[in-house]
Coordinates of C-alpha atoms and ligand atoms in Angstrom, one line a residue:
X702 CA -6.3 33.9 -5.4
X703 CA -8.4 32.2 -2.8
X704 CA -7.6 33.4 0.8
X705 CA -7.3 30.6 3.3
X706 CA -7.1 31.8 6.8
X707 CA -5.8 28.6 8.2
X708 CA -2.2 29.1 6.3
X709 CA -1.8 32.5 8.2
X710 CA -1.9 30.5 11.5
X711 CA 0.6 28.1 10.1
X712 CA 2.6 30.8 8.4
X713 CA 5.7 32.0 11.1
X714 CA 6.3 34.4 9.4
X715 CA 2.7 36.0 10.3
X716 CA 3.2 34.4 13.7
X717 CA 6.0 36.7 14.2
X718 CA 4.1 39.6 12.9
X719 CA 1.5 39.2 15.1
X720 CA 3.9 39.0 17.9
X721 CA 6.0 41.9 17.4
X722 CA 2.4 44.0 16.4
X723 CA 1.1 42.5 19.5
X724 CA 4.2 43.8 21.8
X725 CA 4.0 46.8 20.2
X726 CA 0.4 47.5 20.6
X727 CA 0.9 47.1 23.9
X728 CA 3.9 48.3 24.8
X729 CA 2.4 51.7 23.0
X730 CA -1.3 51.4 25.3
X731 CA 0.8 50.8 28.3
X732 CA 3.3 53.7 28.0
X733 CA 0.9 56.0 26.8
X734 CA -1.7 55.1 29.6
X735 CA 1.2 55.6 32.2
X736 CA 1.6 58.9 30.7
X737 CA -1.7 59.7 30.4
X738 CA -2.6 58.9 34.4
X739 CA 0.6 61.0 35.2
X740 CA -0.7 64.2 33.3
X741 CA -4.1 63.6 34.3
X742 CA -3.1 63.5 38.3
X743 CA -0.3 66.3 38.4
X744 CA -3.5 68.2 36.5
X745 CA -5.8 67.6 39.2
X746 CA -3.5 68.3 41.5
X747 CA -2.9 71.2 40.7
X748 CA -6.5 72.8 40.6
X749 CA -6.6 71.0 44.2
X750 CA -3.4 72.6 45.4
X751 CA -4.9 76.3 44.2
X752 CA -8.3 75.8 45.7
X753 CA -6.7 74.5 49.0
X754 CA -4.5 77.3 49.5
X755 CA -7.7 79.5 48.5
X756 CA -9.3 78.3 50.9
X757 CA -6.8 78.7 53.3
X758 CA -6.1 82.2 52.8
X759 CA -10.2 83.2 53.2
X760 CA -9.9 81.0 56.6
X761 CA -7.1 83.5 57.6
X762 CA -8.6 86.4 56.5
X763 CA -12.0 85.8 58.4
X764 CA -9.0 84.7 61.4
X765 CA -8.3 89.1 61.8
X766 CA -11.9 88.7 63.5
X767 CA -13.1 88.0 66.8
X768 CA -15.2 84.9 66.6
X769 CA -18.8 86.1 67.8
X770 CA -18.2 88.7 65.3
X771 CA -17.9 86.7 62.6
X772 CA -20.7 84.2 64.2
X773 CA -23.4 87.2 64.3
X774 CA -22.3 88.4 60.4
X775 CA -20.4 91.3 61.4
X776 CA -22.9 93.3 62.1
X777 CA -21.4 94.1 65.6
X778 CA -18.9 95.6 64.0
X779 CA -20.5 98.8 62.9
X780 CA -22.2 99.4 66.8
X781 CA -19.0 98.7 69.1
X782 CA -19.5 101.5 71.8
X783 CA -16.1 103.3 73.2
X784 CA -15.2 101.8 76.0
X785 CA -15.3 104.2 79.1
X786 CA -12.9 103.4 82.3
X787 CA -14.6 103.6 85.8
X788 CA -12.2 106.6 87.3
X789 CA -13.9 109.1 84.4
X790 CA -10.5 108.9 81.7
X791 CA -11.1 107.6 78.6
X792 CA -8.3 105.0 77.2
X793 CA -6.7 106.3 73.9
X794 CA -8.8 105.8 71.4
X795 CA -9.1 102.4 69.5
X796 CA -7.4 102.0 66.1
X797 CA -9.9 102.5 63.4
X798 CA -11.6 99.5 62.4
X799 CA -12.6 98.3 59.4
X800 CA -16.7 98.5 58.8
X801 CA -18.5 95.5 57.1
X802 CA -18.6 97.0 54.3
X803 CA -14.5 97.4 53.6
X804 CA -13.8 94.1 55.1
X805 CA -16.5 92.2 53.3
X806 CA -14.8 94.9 49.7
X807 CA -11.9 93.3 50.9
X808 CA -12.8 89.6 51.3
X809 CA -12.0 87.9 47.1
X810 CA -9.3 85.9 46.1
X811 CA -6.1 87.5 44.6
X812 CA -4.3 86.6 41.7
X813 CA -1.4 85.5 43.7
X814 CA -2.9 82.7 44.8
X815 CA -2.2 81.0 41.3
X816 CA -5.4 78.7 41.2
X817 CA -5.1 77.5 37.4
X818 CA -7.8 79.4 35.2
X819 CA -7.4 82.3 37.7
X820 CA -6.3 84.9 35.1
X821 CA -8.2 83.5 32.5
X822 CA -12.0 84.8 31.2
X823 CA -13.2 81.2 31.7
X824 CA -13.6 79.1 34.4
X825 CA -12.5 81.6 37.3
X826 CA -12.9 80.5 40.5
X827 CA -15.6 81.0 42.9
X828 CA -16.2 81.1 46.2
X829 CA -18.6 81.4 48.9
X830 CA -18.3 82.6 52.8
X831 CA -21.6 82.2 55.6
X832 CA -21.7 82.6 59.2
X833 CA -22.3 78.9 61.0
X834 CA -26.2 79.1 60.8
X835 CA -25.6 79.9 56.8
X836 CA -26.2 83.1 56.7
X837 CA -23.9 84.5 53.6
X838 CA -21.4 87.4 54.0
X839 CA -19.5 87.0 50.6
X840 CA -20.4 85.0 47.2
X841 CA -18.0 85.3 43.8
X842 CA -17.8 84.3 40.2
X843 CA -20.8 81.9 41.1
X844 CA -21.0 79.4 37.7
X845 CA -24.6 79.7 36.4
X846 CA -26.8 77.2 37.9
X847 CA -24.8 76.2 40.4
X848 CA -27.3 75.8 43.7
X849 CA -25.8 77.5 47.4
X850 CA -28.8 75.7 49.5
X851 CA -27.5 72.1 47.9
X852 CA -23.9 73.1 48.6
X853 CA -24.5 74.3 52.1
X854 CA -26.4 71.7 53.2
X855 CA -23.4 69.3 52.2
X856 CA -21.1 68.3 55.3
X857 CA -18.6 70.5 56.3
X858 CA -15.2 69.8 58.5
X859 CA -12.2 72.0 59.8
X860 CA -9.5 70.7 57.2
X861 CA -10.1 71.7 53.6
X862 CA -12.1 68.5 52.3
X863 CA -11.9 68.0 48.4
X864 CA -15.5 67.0 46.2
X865 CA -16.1 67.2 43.0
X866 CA -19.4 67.9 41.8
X867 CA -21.9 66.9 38.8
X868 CA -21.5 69.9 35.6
X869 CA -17.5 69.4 36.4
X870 CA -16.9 71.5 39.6
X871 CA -14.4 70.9 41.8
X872 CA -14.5 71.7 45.4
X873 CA -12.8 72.5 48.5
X874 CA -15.3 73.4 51.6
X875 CA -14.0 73.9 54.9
X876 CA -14.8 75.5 58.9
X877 CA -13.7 78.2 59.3
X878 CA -13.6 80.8 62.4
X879 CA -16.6 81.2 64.7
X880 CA -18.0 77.9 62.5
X881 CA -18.1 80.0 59.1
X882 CA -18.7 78.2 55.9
X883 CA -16.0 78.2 53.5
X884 CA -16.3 77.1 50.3
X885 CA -13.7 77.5 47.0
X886 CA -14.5 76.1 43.6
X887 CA -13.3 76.0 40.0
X888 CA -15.5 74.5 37.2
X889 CA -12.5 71.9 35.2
X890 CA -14.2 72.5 31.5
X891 CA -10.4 73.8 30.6
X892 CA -8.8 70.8 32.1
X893 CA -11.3 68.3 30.6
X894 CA -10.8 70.0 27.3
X895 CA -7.0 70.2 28.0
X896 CA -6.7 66.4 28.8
X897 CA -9.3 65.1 26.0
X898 CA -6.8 67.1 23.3
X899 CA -3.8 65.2 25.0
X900 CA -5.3 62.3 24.6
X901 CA -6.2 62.5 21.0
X902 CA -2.4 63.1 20.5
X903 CA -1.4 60.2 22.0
X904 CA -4.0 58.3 20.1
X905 CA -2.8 59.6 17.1
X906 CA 0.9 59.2 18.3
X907 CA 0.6 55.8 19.1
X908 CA -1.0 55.1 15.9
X909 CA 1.7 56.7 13.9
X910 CA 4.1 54.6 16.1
X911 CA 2.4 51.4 15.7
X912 CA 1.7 51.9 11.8
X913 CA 5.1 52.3 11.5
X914 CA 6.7 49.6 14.3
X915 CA 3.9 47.0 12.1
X916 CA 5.9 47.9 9.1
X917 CA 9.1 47.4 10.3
X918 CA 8.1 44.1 11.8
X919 CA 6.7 43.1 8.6
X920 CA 10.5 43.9 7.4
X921 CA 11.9 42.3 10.7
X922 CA 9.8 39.2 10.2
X923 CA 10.2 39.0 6.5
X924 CA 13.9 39.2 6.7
X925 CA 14.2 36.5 9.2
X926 CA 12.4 33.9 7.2
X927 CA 13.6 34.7 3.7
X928 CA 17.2 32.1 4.7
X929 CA 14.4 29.7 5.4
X930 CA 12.4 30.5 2.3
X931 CA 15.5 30.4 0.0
X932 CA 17.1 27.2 1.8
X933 CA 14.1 25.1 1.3
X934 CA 13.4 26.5 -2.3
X935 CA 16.8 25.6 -2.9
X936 CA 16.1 22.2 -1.2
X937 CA 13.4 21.8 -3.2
X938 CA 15.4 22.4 -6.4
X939 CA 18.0 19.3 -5.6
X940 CA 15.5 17.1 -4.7
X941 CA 13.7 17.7 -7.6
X942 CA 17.0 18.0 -10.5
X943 CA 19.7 16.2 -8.1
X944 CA 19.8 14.3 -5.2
X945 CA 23.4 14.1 -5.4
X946 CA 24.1 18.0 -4.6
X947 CA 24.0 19.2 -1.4
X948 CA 23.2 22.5 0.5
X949 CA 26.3 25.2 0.8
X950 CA 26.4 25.4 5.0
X951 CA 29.1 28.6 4.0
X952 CA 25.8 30.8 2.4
X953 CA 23.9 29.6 5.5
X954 CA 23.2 31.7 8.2
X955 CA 24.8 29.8 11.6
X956 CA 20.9 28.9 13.2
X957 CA 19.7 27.4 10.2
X958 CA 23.3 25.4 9.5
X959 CA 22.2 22.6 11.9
X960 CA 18.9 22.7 9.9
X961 CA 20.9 22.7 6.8
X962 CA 23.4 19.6 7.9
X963 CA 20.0 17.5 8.5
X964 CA 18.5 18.2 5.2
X965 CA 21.8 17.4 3.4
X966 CA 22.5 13.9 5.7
X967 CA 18.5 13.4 4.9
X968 CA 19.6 13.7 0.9
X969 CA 22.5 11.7 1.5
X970 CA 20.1 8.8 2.7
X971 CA 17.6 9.3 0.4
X972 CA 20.2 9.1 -2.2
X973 CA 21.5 5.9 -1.4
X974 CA 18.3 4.4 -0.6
X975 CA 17.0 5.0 -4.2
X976 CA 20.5 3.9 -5.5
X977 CA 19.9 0.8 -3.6
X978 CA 16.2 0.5 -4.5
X979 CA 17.6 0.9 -8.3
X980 CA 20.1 -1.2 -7.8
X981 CA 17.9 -4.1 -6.1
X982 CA 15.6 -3.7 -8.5
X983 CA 17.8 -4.1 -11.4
X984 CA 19.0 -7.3 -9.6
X985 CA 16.2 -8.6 -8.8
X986 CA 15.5 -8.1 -12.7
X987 CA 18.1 -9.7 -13.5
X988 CA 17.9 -13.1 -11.0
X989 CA 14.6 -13.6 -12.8
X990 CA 15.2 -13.0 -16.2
X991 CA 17.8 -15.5 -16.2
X992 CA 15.6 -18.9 -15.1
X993 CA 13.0 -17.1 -17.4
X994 CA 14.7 -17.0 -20.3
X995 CA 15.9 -21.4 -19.3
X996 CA 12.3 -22.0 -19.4
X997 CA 11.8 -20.1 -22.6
X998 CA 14.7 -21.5 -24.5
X999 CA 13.9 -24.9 -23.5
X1000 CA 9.9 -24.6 -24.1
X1001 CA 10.6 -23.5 -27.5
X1002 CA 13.3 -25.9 -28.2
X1003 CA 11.0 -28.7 -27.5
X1004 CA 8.6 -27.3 -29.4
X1005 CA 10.3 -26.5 -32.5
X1006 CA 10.2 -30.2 -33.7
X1007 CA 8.3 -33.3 -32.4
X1008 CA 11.1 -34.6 -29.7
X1009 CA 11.4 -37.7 -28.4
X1010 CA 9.7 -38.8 -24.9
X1011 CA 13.5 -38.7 -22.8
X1012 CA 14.0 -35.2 -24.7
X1013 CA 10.7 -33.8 -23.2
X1014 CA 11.4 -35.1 -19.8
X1015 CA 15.2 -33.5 -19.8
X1016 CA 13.3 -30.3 -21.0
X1017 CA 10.7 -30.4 -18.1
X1018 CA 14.3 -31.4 -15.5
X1019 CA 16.1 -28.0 -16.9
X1020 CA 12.7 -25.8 -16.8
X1021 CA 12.1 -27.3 -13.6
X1022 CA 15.2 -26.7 -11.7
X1023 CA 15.1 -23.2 -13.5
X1024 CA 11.7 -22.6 -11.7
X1025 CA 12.9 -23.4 -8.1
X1026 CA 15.7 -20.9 -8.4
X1027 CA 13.0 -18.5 -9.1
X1028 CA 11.3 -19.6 -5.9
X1029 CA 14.2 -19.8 -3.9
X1030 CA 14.6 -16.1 -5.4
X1031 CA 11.0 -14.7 -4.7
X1032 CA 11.3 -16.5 -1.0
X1033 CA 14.3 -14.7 -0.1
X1034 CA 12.8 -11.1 -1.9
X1035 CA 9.6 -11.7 0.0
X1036 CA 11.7 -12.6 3.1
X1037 CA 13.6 -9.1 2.7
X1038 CA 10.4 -6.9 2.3
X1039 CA 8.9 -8.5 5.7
X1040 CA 12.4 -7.8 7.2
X1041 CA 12.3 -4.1 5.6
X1042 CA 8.6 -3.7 6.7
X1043 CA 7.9 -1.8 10.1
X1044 CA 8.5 -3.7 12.8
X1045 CA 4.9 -4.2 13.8
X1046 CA 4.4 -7.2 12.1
X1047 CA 7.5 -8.8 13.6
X1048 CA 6.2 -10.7 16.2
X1049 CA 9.2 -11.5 19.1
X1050 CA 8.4 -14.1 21.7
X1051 CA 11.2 -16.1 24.4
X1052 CA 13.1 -18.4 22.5
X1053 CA 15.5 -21.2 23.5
X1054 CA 18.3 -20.2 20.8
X1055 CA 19.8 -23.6 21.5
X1056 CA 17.0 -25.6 20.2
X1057 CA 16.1 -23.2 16.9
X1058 CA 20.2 -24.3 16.3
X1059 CA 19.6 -27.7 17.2
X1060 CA 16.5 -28.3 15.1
X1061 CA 18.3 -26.6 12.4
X1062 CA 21.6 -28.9 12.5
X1063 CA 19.3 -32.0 12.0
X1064 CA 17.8 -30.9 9.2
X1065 CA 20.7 -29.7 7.6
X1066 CA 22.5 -33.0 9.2
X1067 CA 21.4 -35.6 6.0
X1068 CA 23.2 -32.1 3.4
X1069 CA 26.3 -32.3 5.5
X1070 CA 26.9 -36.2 5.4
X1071 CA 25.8 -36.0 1.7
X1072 CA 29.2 -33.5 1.0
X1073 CA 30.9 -35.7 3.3
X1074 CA 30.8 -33.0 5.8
X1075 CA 30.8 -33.5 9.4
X1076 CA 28.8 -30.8 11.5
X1077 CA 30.1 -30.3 15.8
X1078 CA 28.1 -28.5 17.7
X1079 CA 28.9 -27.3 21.6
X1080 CA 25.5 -25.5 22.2
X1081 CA 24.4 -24.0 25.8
X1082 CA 21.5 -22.8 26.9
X1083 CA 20.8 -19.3 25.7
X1084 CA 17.3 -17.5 26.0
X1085 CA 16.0 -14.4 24.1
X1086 CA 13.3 -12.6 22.9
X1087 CA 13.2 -13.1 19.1
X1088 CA 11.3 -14.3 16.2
X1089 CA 11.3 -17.9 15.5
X1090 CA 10.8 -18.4 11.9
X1091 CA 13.5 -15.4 11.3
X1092 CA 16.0 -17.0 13.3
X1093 CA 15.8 -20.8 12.0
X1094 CA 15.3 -18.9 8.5
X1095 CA 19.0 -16.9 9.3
X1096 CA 20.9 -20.1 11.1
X1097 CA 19.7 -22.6 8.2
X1098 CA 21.1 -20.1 5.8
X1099 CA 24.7 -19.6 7.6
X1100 CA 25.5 -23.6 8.2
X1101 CA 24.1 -24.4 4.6
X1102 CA 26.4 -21.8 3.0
X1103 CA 29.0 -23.5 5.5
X1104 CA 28.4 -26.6 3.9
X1105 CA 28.3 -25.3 -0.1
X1106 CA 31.2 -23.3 0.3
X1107 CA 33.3 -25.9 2.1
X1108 CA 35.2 -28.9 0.9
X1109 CA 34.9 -32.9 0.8
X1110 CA 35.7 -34.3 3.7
X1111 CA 35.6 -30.5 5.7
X1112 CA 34.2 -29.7 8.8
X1113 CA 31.7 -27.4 10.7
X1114 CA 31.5 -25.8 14.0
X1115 CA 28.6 -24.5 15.9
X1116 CA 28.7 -23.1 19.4
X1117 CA 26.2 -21.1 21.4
X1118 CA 27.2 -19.7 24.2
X1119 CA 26.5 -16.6 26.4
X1120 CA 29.3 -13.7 26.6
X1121 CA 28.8 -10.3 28.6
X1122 CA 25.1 -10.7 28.9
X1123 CA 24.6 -11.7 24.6
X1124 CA 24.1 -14.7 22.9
X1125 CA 27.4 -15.5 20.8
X1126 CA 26.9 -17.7 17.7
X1127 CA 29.5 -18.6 15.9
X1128 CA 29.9 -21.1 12.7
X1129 CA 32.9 -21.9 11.7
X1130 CA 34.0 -24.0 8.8
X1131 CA 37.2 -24.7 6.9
X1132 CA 36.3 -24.1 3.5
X1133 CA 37.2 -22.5 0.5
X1134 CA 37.5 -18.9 2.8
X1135 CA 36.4 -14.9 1.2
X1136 CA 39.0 -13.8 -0.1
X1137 CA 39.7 -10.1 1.6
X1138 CA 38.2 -7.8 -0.9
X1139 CA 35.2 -9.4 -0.9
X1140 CA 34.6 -10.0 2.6
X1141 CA 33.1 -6.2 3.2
X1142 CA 30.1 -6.5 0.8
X1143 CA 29.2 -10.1 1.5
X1144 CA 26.2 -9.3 3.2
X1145 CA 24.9 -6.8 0.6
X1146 CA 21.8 -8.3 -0.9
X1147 CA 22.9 -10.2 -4.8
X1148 CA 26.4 -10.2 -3.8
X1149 CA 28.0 -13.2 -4.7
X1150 CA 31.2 -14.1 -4.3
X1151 CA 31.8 -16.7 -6.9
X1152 CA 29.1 -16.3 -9.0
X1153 CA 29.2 -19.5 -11.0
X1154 CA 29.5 -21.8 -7.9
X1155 CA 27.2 -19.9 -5.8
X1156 CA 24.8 -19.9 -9.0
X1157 CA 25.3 -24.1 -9.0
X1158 CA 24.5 -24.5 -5.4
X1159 CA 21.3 -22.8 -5.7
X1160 CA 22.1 -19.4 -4.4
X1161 CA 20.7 -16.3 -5.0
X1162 CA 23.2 -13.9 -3.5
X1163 CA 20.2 -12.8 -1.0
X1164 CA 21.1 -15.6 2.3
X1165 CA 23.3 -13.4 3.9
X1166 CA 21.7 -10.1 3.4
X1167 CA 18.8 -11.9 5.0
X1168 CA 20.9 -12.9 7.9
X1169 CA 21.8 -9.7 8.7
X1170 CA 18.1 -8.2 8.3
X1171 CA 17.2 -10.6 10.7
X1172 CA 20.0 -10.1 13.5
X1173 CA 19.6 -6.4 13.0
X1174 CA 15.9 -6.2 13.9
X1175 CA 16.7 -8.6 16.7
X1176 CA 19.3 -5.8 17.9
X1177 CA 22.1 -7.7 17.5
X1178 CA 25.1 -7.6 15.4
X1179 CA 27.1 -10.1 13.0
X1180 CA 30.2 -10.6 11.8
X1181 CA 32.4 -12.2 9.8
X1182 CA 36.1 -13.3 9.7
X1183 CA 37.6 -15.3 7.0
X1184 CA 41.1 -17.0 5.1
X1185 CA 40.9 -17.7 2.0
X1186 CA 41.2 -21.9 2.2
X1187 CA 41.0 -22.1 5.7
X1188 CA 38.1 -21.5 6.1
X1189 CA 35.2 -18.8 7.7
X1190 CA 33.5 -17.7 10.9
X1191 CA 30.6 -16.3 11.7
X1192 CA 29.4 -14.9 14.6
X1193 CA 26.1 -13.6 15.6
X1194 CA 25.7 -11.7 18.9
X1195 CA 21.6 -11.2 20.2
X1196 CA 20.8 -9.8 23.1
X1197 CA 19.9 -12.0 25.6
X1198 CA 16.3 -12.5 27.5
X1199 CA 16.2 -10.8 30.8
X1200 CA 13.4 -11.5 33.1
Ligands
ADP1195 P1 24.2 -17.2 -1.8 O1 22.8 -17.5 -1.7 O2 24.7 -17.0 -3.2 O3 25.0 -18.2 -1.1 P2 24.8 -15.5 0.3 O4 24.3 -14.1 0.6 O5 24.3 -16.5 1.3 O6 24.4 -15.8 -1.1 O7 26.3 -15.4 0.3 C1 27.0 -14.4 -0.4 C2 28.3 -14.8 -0.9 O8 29.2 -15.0 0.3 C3 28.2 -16.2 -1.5 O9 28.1 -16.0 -2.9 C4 29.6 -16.8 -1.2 O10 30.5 -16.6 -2.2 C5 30.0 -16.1 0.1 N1 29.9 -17.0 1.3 C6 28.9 -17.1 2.1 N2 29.1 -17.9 3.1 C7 30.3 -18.4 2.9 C8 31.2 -19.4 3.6 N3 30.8 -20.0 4.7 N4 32.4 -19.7 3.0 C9 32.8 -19.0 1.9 N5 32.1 -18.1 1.2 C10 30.8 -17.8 1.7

């Protein structure tokens, strides 16, 4: 099976799967970063917390010590003479002091002070106390390599300040009494190690999350497009065995029954249209075949035997007639595939209606007075935007049917006028009438009333249906009312030309 990438952007269904694995994703990165930040800063905070409070305690320890004391290393302490008053008594005795020595024994950090990695072998704390001009009185726990002259010669200030070093230390250096540097630190290789292992479980987490979200949108997705799948494979199916059967809307989910309603209105239209193609064709089939078959029968009559000269001419009448039905036929077939053609090639200009009527009542006039019929007009001056040739095409048609399918003697009106903003035509004769059932398929394309008259006078069943191709691509609208013997109106209503 060839792989073509194009169809996955096409496809909705992997549209939707890259969506919901796309939310996911991120939804999953987003969360888990949040989390992440949160355990990485309350661990930080921590270690900063302990080391603060460390360094607060050595600031309070150095604090049970006169300042100069603690400026000069202690070493006053050792040689502080008793203190003699000037009338010969000595005062009691001071309280024993500590020496260097205990105080400095004294000087670490205790456990209490709950700095993380205090208890533990690695990563202890450290810490380091000098006098102002650097002079040390107490180093612990040092890490190896870390360097005092670098650290010292760093700035100092009288609130804890927080650094954190190269080799992961983290730092809090402060003033302390009689300007002695304090400094507390903690190497963060545990905390490092701690949060690199909580990441990899969220990693892996996620991952187990998003393999598993991917699959269930791959369900989600596929679920959601098999109605789609199944409705058009059954759509397929009709089109292909029967257009006559239609999609169930009742095994249809509710979002795809308006999908579902268009397909089956679309396979209602298809389905008429190719009975009507069928149908026309047949017809049309049928129109021709029968002239054919005149000029056949005749041709071969004539030739059967030698005929006489009149014979041959009578021959060459019937053949003849026989072949202007076919072009009457062909005109009004080519006629209906211009009017079924796209409109692009139906060019509309401004049009007097009135004259296109007039001109067409004079030609028709010598027809008329030939069937003793007289035509009336009352015409007014009506302007639209239409197609000329159509137009005289559709109102020759109308009065010449008016004048076949009236009587000796009979009569036919035209008016033109203009009613709410159209152009009304109407022709009116008093002929032989459609009788009711007839009337609603008279402008279906072969129909034909009377067959044998219509088929005397030349007709090919196709005038009307041309009619209203013509006044339907001019957006207008015709109609017919009629009595059987007294006679039939038709009205045509355009739209009229607005400048
Ligand atoms: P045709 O070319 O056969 O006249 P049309 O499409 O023009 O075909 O007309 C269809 C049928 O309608 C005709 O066969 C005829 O019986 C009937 N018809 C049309 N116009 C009139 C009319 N003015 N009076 C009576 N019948 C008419």
């Amino acid at each position: 099976m060839v792989w073509d990438i194009s169809s996955v952007f096409k496809s909705l269904r992997w549209k939707l799967q890259f969506f919901y694995s796309a939310l996911l994703a991120t939804v999953i990165t987003f969360s888990g970063s949040v989390f992440y930040y949160q355990v990485w800063r309350s661990t930080f905070a921590e270690v900063d917390r302990g080391l603060e409070a460390a360094a607060l305690y050595l600031d309070v320890m150095l604090r049970s010590f006169p300042p100069p004391a603690i400026q000069q290393g202690f070493d006053m302490l050792s040689i502080s003479p008793p203190i003699v008053k000037p009338d010969g008594s000595s005062p009691p005795p001071p309280r024993p002091r500590r020496s260097k020595e205990q105080f400095l024994e004294e000087l670490r950090l205790p456990k209490e002070l709950n700095i993380p990695g205090m208890n533990g072998l690695r990563d202890q704390p450290y810490f380091i106390v000098t006098t102002s001009n650097d002079k040390l009185l107490k180093k612990d726990f040092l890490p190896p390599g870390y360097s005092e002259e670098d650290s010292l010669g760093r700035s100092f200030y009288p609130r804890p300040s927080l650094i954190t070093l190269k080799n992961n230390l983290r730092e809090v250096r402060m003033i302390g009494p009689g300007g002695a540097k304090i400094i507390v630190g903690k190497p963060l290789n545990q905390e490092f190690i701690r949060l690199r292992n909580i990441a990899f479980q969220f990693v892996g987490i996620g991952f187990v999350f998003l393999v598993f979200g991917v699959g269930a949108s791959f369900a989600i997705a596929s679920r959601m497009v098999r109605p789609i799948t199944q409705m058009s494979a059954t759509a397929e199916l009709l089109s292909e065995k029967d257009l006559s059967k239609r999609l169930d809307p009742n095994q249809i989910d509710s979002e795809l029954a308006g999908l579902a309603d268009v397909l089956n209105r679309l396979f209602s239209r298809l389905d008429a249209s190719f009975s009507r193609q069928r149908q026309f064709t047949a017809d049309a089939s049928h129109e021709l075949r029968t002239p054919l078959t005149v000029i056949r029968s005749v041709s071969e009559l004539s030739l059967s035997q030698p005929r006489s000269s009149q014979e041959y001419q009578e021959a060459i009448e019937v053949s003849l007639k026989a072949s202007e039905r076919m072009t009457n036929l062909v005109d009004g077939l080519l006629a209906l595939a211009r009017l079924d053609s796209s409109s692009a090639d139906f060019h509309l200009q401004q049009i007097n209606l009135n004259d296109l009527v007039s001109e067409s009542i004079s030609l028709l006039g010598p027809m008329a007075s030939e069937k003793q019929i007289s035509l009336v007009s009352e015409l007014h001056a009506v302007q639209i935007l239409g197609n000329a040739e159509s137009l005289l095409r559709m109102i020759d048609n109308l009065i010449t049917n008016a004048i076949i399918y009236n009587k000796p003697g009979g009569e036919v009106v035209i008016t033109l006028d203009c009613e709410n903003n159209k152009a009304s035509l109407k022709i009116k004769d008093n002929g032989v009438g459609i009788t009711e059932e007839h009337l609603p398929f008279v402008f279906e394309r072969f129909y034909r009333v009377d067959k044998a008259r219509s088929r005397i006078s030349g007709g090919s069943g196709l005038g009307l249906a041309i009619c209203k191709g013509v006044v339907e691509k001019h957006n207008g609208a015709i109609t017919v009312q009629s009595v059987v013997d007294v006679g039939t109106t038709f009205q045509i209503q355009l739209p009229v030309w607005k400048d």
